[in-house]
PDB file of C-alpha atoms in Angstrom:
ATOM      1  CA  MET A   1       0.000   0.000   0.000  1.00 44.00           C
ATOM      2  CA  ARG A   2       1.358   3.378  -0.984  1.00 47.00           C
ATOM      3  CA  GLN A   3       2.259   5.842   1.757  1.00 49.00           C
ATOM      4  CA  SER A   4       0.301   9.086   1.940  1.00 50.00           C
ATOM      5  CA  ASP A   5       2.192  12.388   1.914  1.00 53.00           C
ATOM      6  CA  SER A   6       1.485  12.857   5.626  1.00 52.00           C
ATOM      7  CA  GLU A   7       2.825   9.386   6.427  1.00 49.00           C
ATOM      8  CA  ALA A   8       5.945  10.066   4.369  1.00 50.00           C
ATOM      9  CA  ARG A   9       6.523  13.361   6.192  1.00 56.00           C
ATOM     10  CA  ALA A  10       6.016  11.688   9.572  1.00 52.00           C
ATOM     11  CA  GLY A  11       8.497   8.994   8.626  1.00 53.00           C
ATOM     12  CA  ALA A  12      11.044  11.581   7.486  1.00 65.00           C
ATOM     13  CA  ASP A  13      10.604  13.542  10.727  1.00 73.00           C
ATOM     14  CA  SER A  14      11.135  10.358  12.738  1.00 78.00           C
ATOM     15  CA  ILE A  15      14.345   9.577  10.853  1.00 80.00           C
ATOM     16  CA  THR A  16      15.583  13.149  11.301  1.00 85.00           C
ATOM     17  CA  ARG A  17      14.993  12.983  15.066  1.00 86.00           C
ATOM     18  CA  ALA A  18      16.679   9.583  15.317  1.00 84.00           C
ATOM     19  CA  ILE A  19      19.736  10.827  13.441  1.00 88.00           C
ATOM     20  CA  GLY A  20      19.914  13.887  15.700  1.00 90.00           C
ATOM     21  CA  GLY A  21      19.842  11.678  18.784  1.00 87.00           C
ATOM     22  CA  ARG A  22      22.613   9.442  17.450  1.00 88.00           C
ATOM     23  CA  VAL A  23      24.811  12.410  16.537  1.00 91.00           C
ATOM     24  CA  ARG A  24      24.343  13.859  20.011  1.00 91.00           C
ATOM     25  CA  GLN A  25      25.017  10.480  21.637  1.00 88.00           C
ATOM     26  CA  GLY A  26      28.115   9.882  19.524  1.00 89.00           C
ATOM     27  CA  ARG A  27      29.498  13.322  20.286  1.00 91.00           C
ATOM     28  CA  SER A  28      28.732  13.105  24.021  1.00 91.00           C
ATOM     29  CA  SER A  29      30.226   9.618  24.368  1.00 90.00           C
ATOM     30  CA  ARG A  30      33.510  11.023  23.076  1.00 92.00           C
ATOM     31  CA  GLY A  31      33.345  14.029  25.372  1.00 92.00           C
ATOM     32  CA  TRP A  32      33.351  16.402  22.402  1.00 94.00           C
ATOM     33  CA  THR A  33      31.797  19.831  22.307  1.00 92.00           C
ATOM     34  CA  LEU A  34      29.821  20.980  19.276  1.00 93.00           C
ATOM     35  CA  ASP A  35      32.806  23.081  18.251  1.00 93.00           C
ATOM     36  CA  GLN A  36      35.092  20.028  18.363  1.00 93.00           C
ATOM     37  CA  LEU A  37      32.747  17.973  16.197  1.00 94.00           C
ATOM     38  CA  ALA A  38      32.412  20.910  13.814  1.00 93.00           C
ATOM     39  CA  GLU A  39      36.198  21.110  13.482  1.00 93.00           C
ATOM     40  CA  ARG A  40      36.589  17.354  12.925  1.00 92.00           C
ATOM     41  CA  SER A  41      33.712  17.012  10.462  1.00 90.00           C
ATOM     42  CA  GLY A  42      33.843  20.262   8.536  1.00 91.00           C
ATOM     43  CA  VAL A  43      30.138  20.797   9.297  1.00 92.00           C
ATOM     44  CA  SER A  44      29.214  24.147  10.814  1.00 94.00           C
ATOM     45  CA  ARG A  45      28.286  24.377  14.487  1.00 92.00           C
ATOM     46  CA  ARG A  46      24.927  25.909  13.543  1.00 93.00           C
ATOM     47  CA  MET A  47      24.096  22.954  11.293  1.00 93.00           C
ATOM     48  CA  LEU A  48      25.156  20.477  13.990  1.00 94.00           C
ATOM     49  CA  VAL A  49      22.862  22.171  16.522  1.00 93.00           C
ATOM     50  CA  SER A  50      19.958  21.936  14.075  1.00 92.00           C
ATOM     51  CA  ILE A  51      20.711  18.277  13.341  1.00 91.00           C
ATOM     52  CA  GLU A  52      20.907  17.338  17.026  1.00 91.00           C
ATOM     53  CA  GLN A  53      17.616  19.143  17.641  1.00 89.00           C
ATOM     54  CA  GLY A  54      16.007  17.233  14.775  1.00 86.00           C
ATOM     55  CA  SER A  55      15.075  20.430  12.966  1.00 85.00           C
ATOM     56  CA  ALA A  56      17.457  20.108  10.001  1.00 83.00           C
ATOM     57  CA  ASN A  57      17.249  17.912   6.927  1.00 81.00           C
ATOM     58  CA  PRO A  58      20.970  17.331   6.277  1.00 86.00           C
ATOM     59  CA  SER A  59      22.298  16.264   2.894  1.00 86.00           C
ATOM     60  CA  ILE A  60      23.897  12.862   2.378  1.00 88.00           C
ATOM     61  CA  ALA A  61      27.293  14.567   2.108  1.00 86.00           C
ATOM     62  CA  THR A  62      26.791  16.226   5.507  1.00 91.00           C
ATOM     63  CA  LEU A  63      25.752  12.948   7.148  1.00 90.00           C
ATOM     64  CA  LEU A  64      28.796  11.233   5.666  1.00 87.00           C
ATOM     65  CA  ARG A  65      31.139  13.900   7.045  1.00 88.00           C
ATOM     66  CA  ILE A  66      29.629  13.528  10.514  1.00 92.00           C
ATOM     67  CA  SER A  67      29.674   9.727  10.462  1.00 86.00           C
ATOM     68  CA  ASP A  68      33.298   9.720   9.340  1.00 84.00           C
ATOM     69  CA  ALA A  69      34.257  12.172  12.087  1.00 88.00           C
ATOM     70  CA  LEU A  70      32.524   9.988  14.686  1.00 87.00           C
ATOM     71  CA  ASN A  71      34.225   6.923  13.189  1.00 81.00           C
ATOM     72  CA  ILE A  72      30.968   4.977  12.955  1.00 81.00           C
ATOM     73  CA  GLY A  73      29.977   4.928   9.277  1.00 78.00           C
ATOM     74  CA  LEU A  74      26.690   6.095   7.819  1.00 82.00           C
ATOM     75  CA  PRO A  75      24.645   2.916   8.521  1.00 82.00           C
ATOM     76  CA  ALA A  76      25.246   3.261  12.262  1.00 80.00           C
ATOM     77  CA  LEU A  77      24.168   6.897  12.160  1.00 82.00           C
ATOM     78  CA  VAL A  78      20.945   6.112  10.327  1.00 79.00           C
ATOM     79  CA  ASP A  79      20.681   2.580  11.731  1.00 70.00           C
ATOM     80  CA  MET A  80      17.297   0.958  11.700  1.00 55.00           C
ATOM     81  CA  ASP A  81      17.930  -2.435  13.333  1.00 56.00           C
ATOM     82  CA  ARG A  82      20.971  -3.235  15.430  1.00 58.00           C
ATOM     83  CA  SER A  83      20.488  -7.021  15.688  1.00 58.00           C
ATOM     84  CA  SER A  84      23.790  -8.727  14.894  1.00 63.00           C
ATOM     85  CA  ASN A  85      23.129 -11.876  12.841  1.00 71.00           C
ATOM     86  CA  LEU A  86      20.183 -11.016  10.612  1.00 74.00           C
ATOM     87  CA  ARG A  87      18.840  -7.611   9.721  1.00 78.00           C
ATOM     88  CA  VAL A  88      15.660  -7.330   7.707  1.00 80.00           C
ATOM     89  CA  THR A  89      14.317  -4.035   6.404  1.00 83.00           C
ATOM     90  CA  ARG A  90      10.737  -4.398   5.237  1.00 85.00           C
ATOM     91  CA  ALA A  91       9.615  -2.768   2.005  1.00 89.00           C
ATOM     92  CA  GLY A  92       8.734   0.888   2.532  1.00 85.00           C
ATOM     93  CA  THR A  93      10.451   1.197   5.919  1.00 86.00           C
ATOM     94  CA  ALA A  94      14.032   2.099   4.909  1.00 87.00           C
ATOM     95  CA  PRO A  95      15.101   5.723   5.450  1.00 88.00           C
ATOM     96  CA  VAL A  96      14.901   8.106   2.497  1.00 90.00           C
ATOM     97  CA  LEU A  97      18.019  10.266   2.822  1.00 91.00           C
ATOM     98  CA  TRP A  98      17.591  12.369  -0.309  1.00 92.00           C
ATOM     99  CA  ARG A  99      14.568  13.602  -2.243  1.00 92.00           C
ATOM    100  CA  GLY A 100      14.968  15.359  -5.571  1.00 93.00           C
ATOM    101  CA  LYS A 101      12.767  18.084  -6.980  1.00 92.00           C
ATOM    102  CA  LEU A 102      11.820  15.933  -9.976  1.00 92.00           C
ATOM    103  CA  GLY A 103      10.713  12.819  -8.114  1.00 92.00           C
ATOM    104  CA  GLY A 104      14.076  11.315  -7.308  1.00 95.00           C
ATOM    105  CA  ARG A 105      15.015   9.721  -4.020  1.00 95.00           C
ATOM    106  CA  ALA A 106      17.828   7.783  -2.379  1.00 95.00           C
ATOM    107  CA  VAL A 107      16.903   5.050   0.092  1.00 94.00           C
ATOM    108  CA  LEU A 108      19.500   3.387   2.335  1.00 93.00           C
ATOM    109  CA  VAL A 109      18.013  -0.116   2.369  1.00 92.00           C
ATOM    110  CA  ALA A 110      20.774  -1.966   4.244  1.00 89.00           C
ATOM    111  CA  GLY A 111      24.195  -1.428   5.727  1.00 86.00           C
ATOM    112  CA  ALA A 112      27.044  -3.025   7.642  1.00 80.00           C
ATOM    113  CA  GLU A 113      28.925  -1.010  10.253  1.00 72.00           C
ATOM    114  CA  SER A 114      32.596  -0.180  10.773  1.00 67.00           C
ATOM    115  CA  PRO A 115      35.436  -0.920  10.581  1.00 72.00           C
ATOM    116  CA  ASP A 116      34.598  -1.837   6.963  1.00 79.00           C
ATOM    117  CA  VAL A 117      31.375  -0.015   6.104  1.00 86.00           C
ATOM    118  CA  THR A 118      29.069  -1.306   3.372  1.00 90.00           C
ATOM    119  CA  GLU A 119      25.960   0.526   2.202  1.00 92.00           C
ATOM    120  CA  LEU A 120      23.197  -0.741  -0.100  1.00 95.00           C
ATOM    121  CA  TRP A 121      21.099   1.965  -1.758  1.00 96.00           C
ATOM    122  CA  ASP A 122      17.974   2.069  -3.917  1.00 97.00           C
ATOM    123  CA  TRP A 123      18.170   5.199  -6.082  1.00 98.00           C
ATOM    124  CA  THR A 124      15.575   6.789  -8.363  1.00 97.00           C
ATOM    125  CA  LEU A 125      16.158   9.845 -10.558  1.00 97.00           C
ATOM    126  CA  GLY A 126      13.283  11.561 -12.322  1.00 96.00           C
ATOM    127  CA  PRO A 127      13.591  12.546 -15.993  1.00 95.00           C
ATOM    128  CA  GLY A 128      16.296  15.195 -16.327  1.00 93.00           C
ATOM    129  CA  GLU A 129      17.390  14.801 -12.705  1.00 96.00           C
ATOM    130  CA  SER A 130      20.928  14.325 -11.398  1.00 96.00           C
ATOM    131  CA  HIS A 131      22.841  13.916  -8.149  1.00 96.00           C
ATOM    132  CA  SER A 132      26.484  14.802  -7.533  1.00 94.00           C
ATOM    133  CA  SER A 133      28.613  13.156  -4.867  1.00 92.00           C
ATOM    134  CA  GLU A 134      31.870  14.364  -3.425  1.00 89.00           C
ATOM    135  CA  ALA A 135      34.850  12.026  -3.379  1.00 90.00           C
ATOM    136  CA  HIS A 136      34.542   9.539  -0.518  1.00 88.00           C
ATOM    137  CA  THR A 137      37.423   8.445   1.696  1.00 86.00           C
ATOM    138  CA  ALA A 138      40.447   6.820   0.045  1.00 88.00           C
ATOM    139  CA  GLY A 139      39.889   3.249  -1.093  1.00 91.00           C
ATOM    140  CA  THR A 140      36.097   3.482  -1.399  1.00 92.00           C
ATOM    141  CA  ARG A 141      34.614   1.378  -4.217  1.00 95.00           C
ATOM    142  CA  GLU A 142      31.079   1.440  -5.591  1.00 97.00           C
ATOM    143  CA  LEU A 143      29.022  -1.083  -7.553  1.00 97.00           C
ATOM    144  CA  LEU A 144      25.987   0.006  -9.564  1.00 98.00           C
ATOM    145  CA  LEU A 145      23.236  -1.923 -11.383  1.00 98.00           C
ATOM    146  CA  VAL A 146      20.637  -0.151 -13.538  1.00 97.00           C
ATOM    147  CA  LEU A 147      17.175  -1.567 -12.808  1.00 97.00           C
ATOM    148  CA  ASP A 148      15.047   0.711 -15.004  1.00 95.00           C
ATOM    149  CA  GLY A 149      15.604   3.455 -17.541  1.00 95.00           C
ATOM    150  CA  GLN A 150      18.920   4.870 -18.667  1.00 95.00           C
ATOM    151  CA  LEU A 151      21.629   6.400 -16.508  1.00 96.00           C
ATOM    152  CA  GLU A 152      24.741   8.416 -17.280  1.00 97.00           C
ATOM    153  CA  LEU A 153      27.482   7.727 -14.746  1.00 97.00           C
ATOM    154  CA  ARG A 154      30.265  10.302 -14.491  1.00 97.00           C
ATOM    155  CA  VAL A 155      33.391   9.441 -12.483  1.00 97.00           C
ATOM    156  CA  GLY A 156      36.164  12.012 -12.419  1.00 93.00           C
ATOM    157  CA  GLN A 157      36.628  13.039 -16.060  1.00 92.00           C
ATOM    158  CA  HIS A 158      35.032   9.890 -17.488  1.00 94.00           C
ATOM    159  CA  GLY A 159      31.396   9.249 -18.341  1.00 95.00           C
ATOM    160  CA  GLU A 160      29.400   6.218 -19.509  1.00 96.00           C
ATOM    161  CA  VAL A 161      25.751   5.767 -20.449  1.00 96.00           C
ATOM    162  CA  LEU A 162      24.224   2.658 -18.877  1.00 96.00           C
ATOM    163  CA  ALA A 163      20.978   0.984 -19.942  1.00 95.00           C
ATOM    164  CA  LYS A 164      18.698  -1.342 -17.980  1.00 95.00           C
ATOM    165  CA  GLY A 165      20.688  -4.405 -16.917  1.00 97.00           C
ATOM    166  CA  ASP A 166      24.075  -2.682 -17.312  1.00 98.00           C
ATOM    167  CA  SER A 167      26.373  -2.544 -14.297  1.00 98.00           C
ATOM    168  CA  ALA A 168      29.530  -0.698 -13.314  1.00 97.00           C
ATOM    169  CA  SER A 169      32.297  -0.787 -10.739  1.00 97.00           C
ATOM    170  CA  PHE A 170      34.076   2.460  -9.986  1.00 97.00           C
ATOM    171  CA  ALA A 171      36.270   4.383  -7.599  1.00 95.00           C
ATOM    172  CA  GLY A 172      34.129   6.193  -5.043  1.00 94.00           C
ATOM    173  CA  ASP A 173      37.106   8.271  -3.919  1.00 92.00           C
ATOM    174  CA  LEU A 174      36.692  10.460  -7.007  1.00 95.00           C
ATOM    175  CA  ASP A 175      33.956  13.039  -7.494  1.00 94.00           C
ATOM    176  CA  HIS A 176      31.065  11.315  -9.261  1.00 96.00           C
ATOM    177  CA  GLU A 177      27.603  12.063 -10.579  1.00 97.00           C
ATOM    178  CA  TYR A 178      24.503  10.126 -11.549  1.00 97.00           C
ATOM    179  CA  VAL A 179      22.442  11.681 -14.360  1.00 97.00           C
ATOM    180  CA  ASN A 180      19.108  10.710 -15.879  1.00 96.00           C
ATOM    181  CA  ALA A 181      19.326  12.460 -19.222  1.00 82.00           C
ATOM    182  CA  GLY A 182      16.072  10.924 -20.464  1.00 81.00           C
ATOM    183  CA  ALA A 183      13.025  13.101 -20.996  1.00 77.00           C
ATOM    184  CA  ALA A 184      10.312  10.563 -20.321  1.00 87.00           C
ATOM    185  CA  GLN A 185      11.325   7.788 -17.946  1.00 93.00           C
ATOM    186  CA  ALA A 186      12.672   7.616 -14.411  1.00 96.00           C
ATOM    187  CA  ALA A 187      15.986   5.869 -13.904  1.00 97.00           C
ATOM    188  CA  ARG A 188      16.304   3.437 -11.013  1.00 97.00           C
ATOM    189  CA  PHE A 189      19.504   1.776  -9.889  1.00 98.00           C
ATOM    190  CA  ALA A 190      20.906  -0.253  -7.014  1.00 98.00           C
ATOM    191  CA  LEU A 191      24.153   1.048  -5.536  1.00 98.00           C
ATOM    192  CA  THR A 192      26.566  -0.619  -3.139  1.00 97.00           C
ATOM    193  CA  VAL A 193      29.273   1.447  -1.440  1.00 95.00           C
ATOM    194  CA  PHE A 194      32.226  -0.278   0.245  1.00 93.00           C
ATOM    195  CA  GLU A 195      34.449   1.889   2.418  1.00 88.00           C
ATOM    196  CA  PRO A 196      37.337  -0.008   4.049  1.00 85.00           C
ATOM    197  CA  ALA A 197      38.341   1.136   7.526  1.00 69.00           C
ATOM    198  CA  ALA A 198      35.748   3.918   7.527  1.00 58.00           C
ATOM    199  CA  GLY A 199      35.854   6.807   9.910  1.00 48.00           C
ATOM    200  CA  GLY A 200      39.215   8.311   9.178  1.00 46.00           C
ATOM    201  CA  GLY A 201      37.683  11.754   9.388  1.00 41.00           C
ATOM    202  CA  ALA A 202      38.067  12.747   5.748  1.00 38.00           C
ATOM    203  CA  ALA A 203      35.139  14.405   4.041  1.00 36.00           C
ATOM    204  CA  ARG A 204      33.170  12.126   1.703  1.00 36.00           C
TER     205      ARG A 204
END
């Protein structure tokens, strides 16, 4: 059953509050002030205050900087289920961490925590929509599989157009961009991010 707009907003608010609580807990457990976390993460003190209060909707890049600074990896910051042997995320319950203006969204459907962080994403880009990502920490690799539509993948100075069923492996420690250049159809793709020994503090 499809979520209503009010249910989607309530879910997003719940995720935002949960992330704020985990940031605050991670910072406090290390005995860090907001200024210290700001210095280590490169995220402004004002933004950190808003995140901890649950009143901000931080970008994926901001969450990655904070998770790296706390040395916990993004899945632990967003974390849905902390059971150790089997983690199941039911359809429609995974956190949406990015929403585009043309219908796109990025859903973190599963993840494994540090020291070697792995993230599994379900991405959708509306027609004409794109998303740019800063270079992740050194050694990061990404795997991508196009599920629907057509996607242009740009990594550093190189670009490739991928059709449904095409896949790619690329260096996530270079700036990269996902582009749906089509005018009629959404592009959907699965993305796995592997970051060895995450949490070195470098911006992603």
